[in-house]
XYZ file of C-alpha atoms in Angstrom:
361
model
C -15.623 -14.417 -12.917
C -13.806 -11.934 -10.631
C -13.870 -12.763 -6.926
C -14.230 -10.555 -3.875
C -11.956 -11.502 -0.965
C -10.680 -10.048 2.303
C -7.182 -8.533 2.278
C -4.835 -6.193 4.161
C -3.982 -2.892 2.499
C -1.965 0.218 3.319
C -3.806 3.298 2.046
C -1.297 6.002 2.922
C 2.234 6.482 4.222
C 2.458 5.607 7.897
C -1.279 4.960 8.271
C -2.332 1.793 10.110
C -3.121 -1.062 7.768
C -6.701 -2.184 7.355
C -8.656 -5.255 6.330
C -10.951 -4.581 3.414
C -12.563 -6.275 0.416
C -10.632 -6.443 -2.844
C -11.428 -7.776 -6.300
C -9.260 -10.544 -7.768
C -9.747 -11.007 -11.546
C -9.747 -14.333 -13.326
C -6.224 -15.293 -14.405
C -5.174 -14.155 -17.831
C -2.457 -15.670 -20.042
C 0.516 -16.711 -17.931
C -1.250 -15.939 -14.650
C -2.559 -17.920 -11.682
C -4.966 -17.313 -8.815
C -3.685 -18.775 -5.547
C -5.722 -19.416 -2.404
C -3.407 -18.258 0.368
C -2.968 -20.553 3.366
C -0.230 -18.686 5.232
C 1.846 -15.537 4.845
C 4.716 -14.302 7.005
C 4.880 -10.726 8.274
C 8.153 -9.474 6.799
C 9.932 -6.173 7.463
C 9.613 -5.385 3.758
C 5.843 -5.084 4.217
C 6.463 -2.476 6.894
C 8.798 -0.659 4.468
C 5.924 -0.522 1.979
C 3.548 0.885 4.605
C 6.093 3.529 5.564
C 6.654 4.575 1.946
C 10.206 3.247 1.994
C 9.850 1.330 -1.305
C 7.833 3.783 -3.406
C 4.696 5.904 -3.119
C 2.351 3.807 -5.260
C -0.391 3.593 -2.625
C -2.641 1.808 -1.901
C -0.503 -1.268 -1.372
C -1.785 -4.811 -1.055
C 0.661 -6.123 1.532
C 2.122 -9.599 2.125
C 4.528 -11.600 -0.001
C 6.081 -14.429 2.062
C 3.393 -16.982 1.329
C 2.260 -20.499 0.523
C -1.065 -21.713 -0.794
C -3.032 -23.751 -3.312
C -3.325 -22.898 -6.989
C -7.020 -22.366 -7.657
C -7.020 -21.532 -11.367
C -4.571 -20.760 -14.164
C -4.714 -18.761 -17.368
C -3.948 -19.645 -20.938
C -0.526 -21.078 -21.670
C 0.364 -21.965 -18.081
C 2.242 -25.262 -17.856
C 4.357 -24.854 -14.684
C 1.487 -25.453 -12.269
C -2.116 -26.595 -12.300
C -5.117 -26.228 -9.996
C -4.601 -28.114 -6.751
C -0.812 -27.681 -6.605
C 0.672 -26.592 -3.278
C 3.067 -23.731 -4.008
C 5.404 -21.263 -2.358
C 5.165 -17.823 -3.924
C 8.316 -16.031 -5.030
C 9.130 -12.597 -6.374
C 11.679 -13.847 -8.899
C 9.708 -15.245 -11.826
C 12.553 -15.685 -14.286
C 11.964 -14.677 -17.881
C 14.207 -17.227 -19.625
C 15.123 -14.700 -22.309
C 17.354 -12.016 -20.786
C 21.153 -12.113 -21.052
C 21.533 -13.634 -17.566
C 19.050 -16.426 -18.303
C 20.611 -17.165 -21.693
C 24.038 -17.446 -20.044
C 22.703 -20.110 -17.684
C 22.456 -17.762 -14.690
C 18.684 -17.464 -14.179
C 19.166 -16.628 -10.486
C 20.335 -13.221 -11.754
C 17.419 -12.738 -14.163
C 17.200 -9.077 -15.157
C 13.583 -9.210 -16.306
C 11.543 -10.960 -13.619
C 7.836 -10.389 -14.081
C 4.496 -10.205 -12.276
C 0.844 -10.575 -13.230
C -0.269 -8.205 -15.989
C -3.738 -7.599 -14.565
C -4.363 -5.505 -11.477
C -6.296 -6.403 -8.365
C -8.518 -3.534 -7.209
C -10.621 -2.121 -4.430
C -14.394 -2.346 -4.876
C -14.444 1.156 -6.388
C -11.952 0.140 -9.071
C -8.854 1.698 -7.488
C -5.855 -0.335 -8.614
C -3.701 -1.923 -5.920
C 0.084 -2.236 -5.889
C 0.878 -5.745 -4.599
C 3.961 -5.983 -2.388
C 6.813 -7.453 -4.443
C 4.256 -8.293 -7.114
C 2.491 -10.762 -4.822
C 0.074 -9.217 -2.282
C -0.577 -12.238 -0.092
C -2.182 -10.819 3.044
C -5.347 -11.894 1.282
C -7.622 -14.874 1.033
C -6.640 -15.133 -2.637
C -4.180 -13.333 -4.879
C -3.275 -13.054 -8.558
C 0.333 -13.666 -9.599
C 2.378 -14.590 -12.639
C 2.443 -18.378 -12.872
C 6.242 -18.254 -12.733
C 5.921 -16.861 -9.216
C 4.468 -20.197 -8.094
C 6.969 -22.879 -7.083
C 5.480 -26.319 -6.524
C 6.726 -28.087 -3.368
C 5.827 -31.176 -1.335
C 2.216 -30.677 -0.127
C 2.887 -32.357 3.215
C 4.869 -29.310 4.344
C 3.196 -27.002 6.856
C 2.050 -23.848 4.979
C 3.102 -21.519 7.819
C 6.628 -22.895 7.499
C 6.862 -23.361 3.738
C 5.828 -19.788 2.980
C 8.842 -18.378 4.831
C 11.047 -19.494 1.954
C 9.303 -16.853 -0.131
C 11.494 -14.080 1.274
C 13.454 -13.646 4.517
C 14.468 -17.188 5.339
C 15.533 -17.867 1.758
C 17.482 -14.611 1.727
C 19.478 -15.664 4.781
C 19.990 -19.275 3.823
C 21.024 -18.257 0.331
C 23.378 -15.545 1.566
C 25.386 -18.230 3.344
C 25.042 -21.151 0.928
C 24.662 -19.565 -2.517
C 26.416 -16.207 -2.249
C 28.956 -16.851 0.475
C 29.683 -20.419 -0.646
C 30.167 -21.460 2.974
C 31.871 -24.846 3.046
C 32.854 -27.611 5.425
C 35.143 -26.405 8.176
C 34.728 -22.686 7.416
C 34.442 -19.989 10.040
C 31.450 -17.706 9.599
C 30.308 -14.536 11.343
C 26.771 -13.220 10.986
C 26.170 -9.587 11.952
C 22.514 -8.965 12.714
C 20.499 -11.961 13.919
C 16.895 -11.233 13.089
C 15.018 -13.513 10.712
C 17.453 -13.116 7.795
C 20.585 -13.307 9.940
C 19.181 -16.263 11.860
C 18.601 -18.051 8.572
C 22.214 -17.310 7.576
C 23.303 -18.962 10.827
C 21.162 -21.995 10.028
C 22.433 -22.101 6.445
C 26.036 -21.991 7.646
C 25.415 -24.931 9.928
C 23.732 -26.828 7.078
C 26.773 -26.170 4.887
C 29.143 -27.626 7.498
C 30.759 -24.506 8.960
C 32.938 -25.381 11.933
C 32.580 -22.066 13.746
C 29.529 -19.783 13.505
C 29.733 -16.466 15.362
C 26.462 -14.598 15.850
C 26.677 -10.828 16.445
C 23.810 -8.625 17.615
C 22.950 -5.980 20.211
C 19.995 -7.983 21.589
C 20.732 -10.915 23.905
C 17.362 -12.469 23.030
C 18.344 -12.701 19.372
C 21.743 -14.080 20.303
C 20.142 -16.808 22.373
C 17.872 -17.686 19.456
C 20.905 -17.744 17.164
C 22.451 -20.402 19.398
C 19.390 -22.589 18.935
C 19.736 -22.117 15.166
C 23.369 -23.232 15.086
C 25.644 -20.459 16.359
C 28.658 -21.799 18.216
C 29.597 -18.400 19.695
C 27.756 -15.128 20.318
C 28.947 -11.527 20.601
C 26.879 -8.642 21.953
C 28.247 -5.721 19.944
C 26.619 -3.198 22.247
C 29.233 -4.038 24.889
C 32.014 -5.736 22.894
C 33.957 -4.691 19.790
C 32.716 -7.282 17.261
C 35.781 -7.061 15.017
C 38.147 -7.809 17.882
C 35.867 -10.547 19.192
C 35.571 -12.269 15.809
C 39.323 -12.120 15.280
C 39.959 -13.512 18.745
C 37.564 -16.394 18.101
C 39.306 -17.209 14.790
C 42.916 -17.323 15.934
C 43.502 -13.658 15.184
C 42.657 -14.079 11.501
C 39.036 -13.133 11.014
C 36.206 -15.236 9.608
C 36.267 -16.930 6.214
C 32.799 -15.544 5.480
C 31.060 -12.606 7.155
C 27.352 -12.113 6.435
C 26.120 -8.573 7.067
C 22.364 -8.812 7.681
C 21.738 -5.276 8.954
C 22.386 -3.045 5.955
C 24.148 -0.115 7.601
C 27.552 1.460 6.819
C 28.900 0.910 10.338
C 28.001 -2.793 10.399
C 29.316 -3.276 6.869
C 32.608 -1.751 7.959
C 32.689 -4.204 10.861
C 32.080 -7.072 8.451
C 34.848 -5.853 6.143
C 37.470 -5.778 8.883
C 36.233 -8.938 10.615
C 36.939 -11.175 7.617
C 40.127 -13.124 7.060
C 42.574 -12.121 4.339
C 40.985 -13.245 1.076
C 37.758 -13.807 2.999
C 34.276 -12.976 1.745
C 31.821 -10.314 2.868
C 28.170 -10.880 1.934
C 25.768 -7.941 2.221
C 22.188 -9.190 2.558
C 20.880 -6.425 4.845
C 19.023 -3.775 2.833
C 20.392 -0.217 3.087
C 18.344 2.920 2.550
C 19.007 5.191 -0.458
C 20.840 7.932 1.435
C 23.451 5.618 2.986
C 27.043 5.831 1.782
C 30.171 3.855 2.600
C 33.787 4.996 2.758
C 36.685 2.526 2.956
C 40.402 3.013 2.283
C 40.898 1.721 -1.243
C 44.252 0.271 -0.230
C 42.461 -1.907 2.339
C 40.040 -3.122 -0.311
C 42.968 -4.001 -2.568
C 45.291 -5.342 0.115
C 42.851 -7.727 1.735
C 41.856 -9.544 -1.432
C 38.872 -11.871 -1.258
C 35.392 -10.877 -2.350
C 32.800 -8.253 -1.467
C 29.397 -9.515 -2.560
C 25.777 -8.467 -2.391
C 23.103 -11.138 -2.024
C 19.778 -10.389 -3.677
C 17.113 -12.853 -2.476
C 19.932 -15.172 -1.405
C 20.912 -15.568 -5.086
C 18.232 -18.217 -5.130
C 16.574 -19.956 -8.045
C 13.152 -20.852 -6.613
C 12.591 -23.855 -8.884
C 15.901 -25.306 -7.682
C 16.071 -24.178 -4.066
C 12.531 -24.255 -2.682
C 11.797 -27.970 -3.300
C 15.256 -28.960 -2.021
C 14.922 -26.956 1.189
C 11.379 -28.229 1.813
C 12.663 -31.785 1.423
C 15.403 -31.094 3.992
C 12.763 -29.646 6.321
C 10.545 -32.720 5.961
C 13.536 -34.970 6.627
C 14.183 -33.139 9.906
C 17.512 -31.749 8.697
C 16.430 -28.094 8.445
C 14.311 -26.698 11.275
C 12.396 -24.058 9.347
C 9.670 -24.227 11.984
C 12.034 -22.521 14.424
C 11.376 -19.214 12.647
C 7.614 -19.239 13.343
C 7.213 -17.346 16.602
C 3.426 -17.047 16.409
C 0.483 -17.534 14.075
C -2.101 -14.767 13.783
C -5.262 -13.863 11.912
C -5.564 -11.440 9.028
C -6.726 -8.563 11.223
C -3.634 -8.724 13.484
C -0.989 -7.539 10.991
C -0.711 -4.051 12.488
C -0.006 -5.534 15.932
C 2.553 -7.871 14.365
C 4.407 -4.849 12.966
C 4.629 -3.459 16.494
C 6.027 -6.722 17.886
C 8.544 -6.732 15.044
C 9.663 -3.228 16.058
C 10.157 -4.387 19.631
C 12.238 -7.389 18.571
C 9.804 -9.832 20.158
C 9.439 -12.171 17.175
C 11.394 -13.835 14.397
C 8.228 -14.221 12.342
C 4.558 -13.680 12.911
C 2.663 -15.709 10.321
C -0.878 -14.984 9.131
C -2.799 -18.238 8.778
C -5.986 -18.220 6.710
């Protein structure tokens, strides 16, 4: 029967979030109820609260999560009750043209649970990225559950559900960083920091971290950066070129999502180098570049959506590397908090004090 659980919702644009009771229905066909153990506080959740995604309030926030499958609906074969899973917002359909061409990481028809979670008065909730995991339990499509090694720490494992996977994937999957490459990462928050770590994992010889905050640059060094550039005081394009023999980096990851930083990334890459945009721009932003420069420099200009990841392939592999001590995912967990501290975590995020606050239930 439906369950009543505590959860964090955003009722209106810009209003502080609140903890309230919601109703989670029994899973229907293709659905699963997951008992949440940990959920990271991601900037996307703040975008939802601020109305930056859409205006379908009230939102059930939280999406970067790990937990235990409690029950499943008819026809579910991917997971079963008791499985430890990381939740993802790319439940591939298997039927669209991308899936049928063997490119499920680009699935054009990812799906969520059909049923709605509600407030006690029946008001339907819009779960963030189809997940809604700032909650004791949530309802998702079973394909949004990726089974991983249960010995992994939930507060760490859940980070693969969004930001950390986006950064790692931007370097490894989209940028195809290889042994001996030079890489520059512009913007070294959680996503950019993960791109630094992914570049090191891939064997990059030189990893240049660029940011305007010395605290983030110092953290980037601990994650694998070999050089740092404070772009508040130094021209990052000139600095990157100087550090790469005057050539520019083989791969530049832009993790800010602004026209001015994208332009820096474009001109900081080597001839035939690759630019990867993983920072998320806002709808009104536009970019102007001389078309001759786009043509004359060759290479590739790519966008990285969720790190071009395939959760069923990437999550278990990355968790295994973490458990082997080869991928320090725990470095991204700045603090663990309770469910009623999400609003304060948003403020610390604004101030640049954390890589990730993680709600632990």
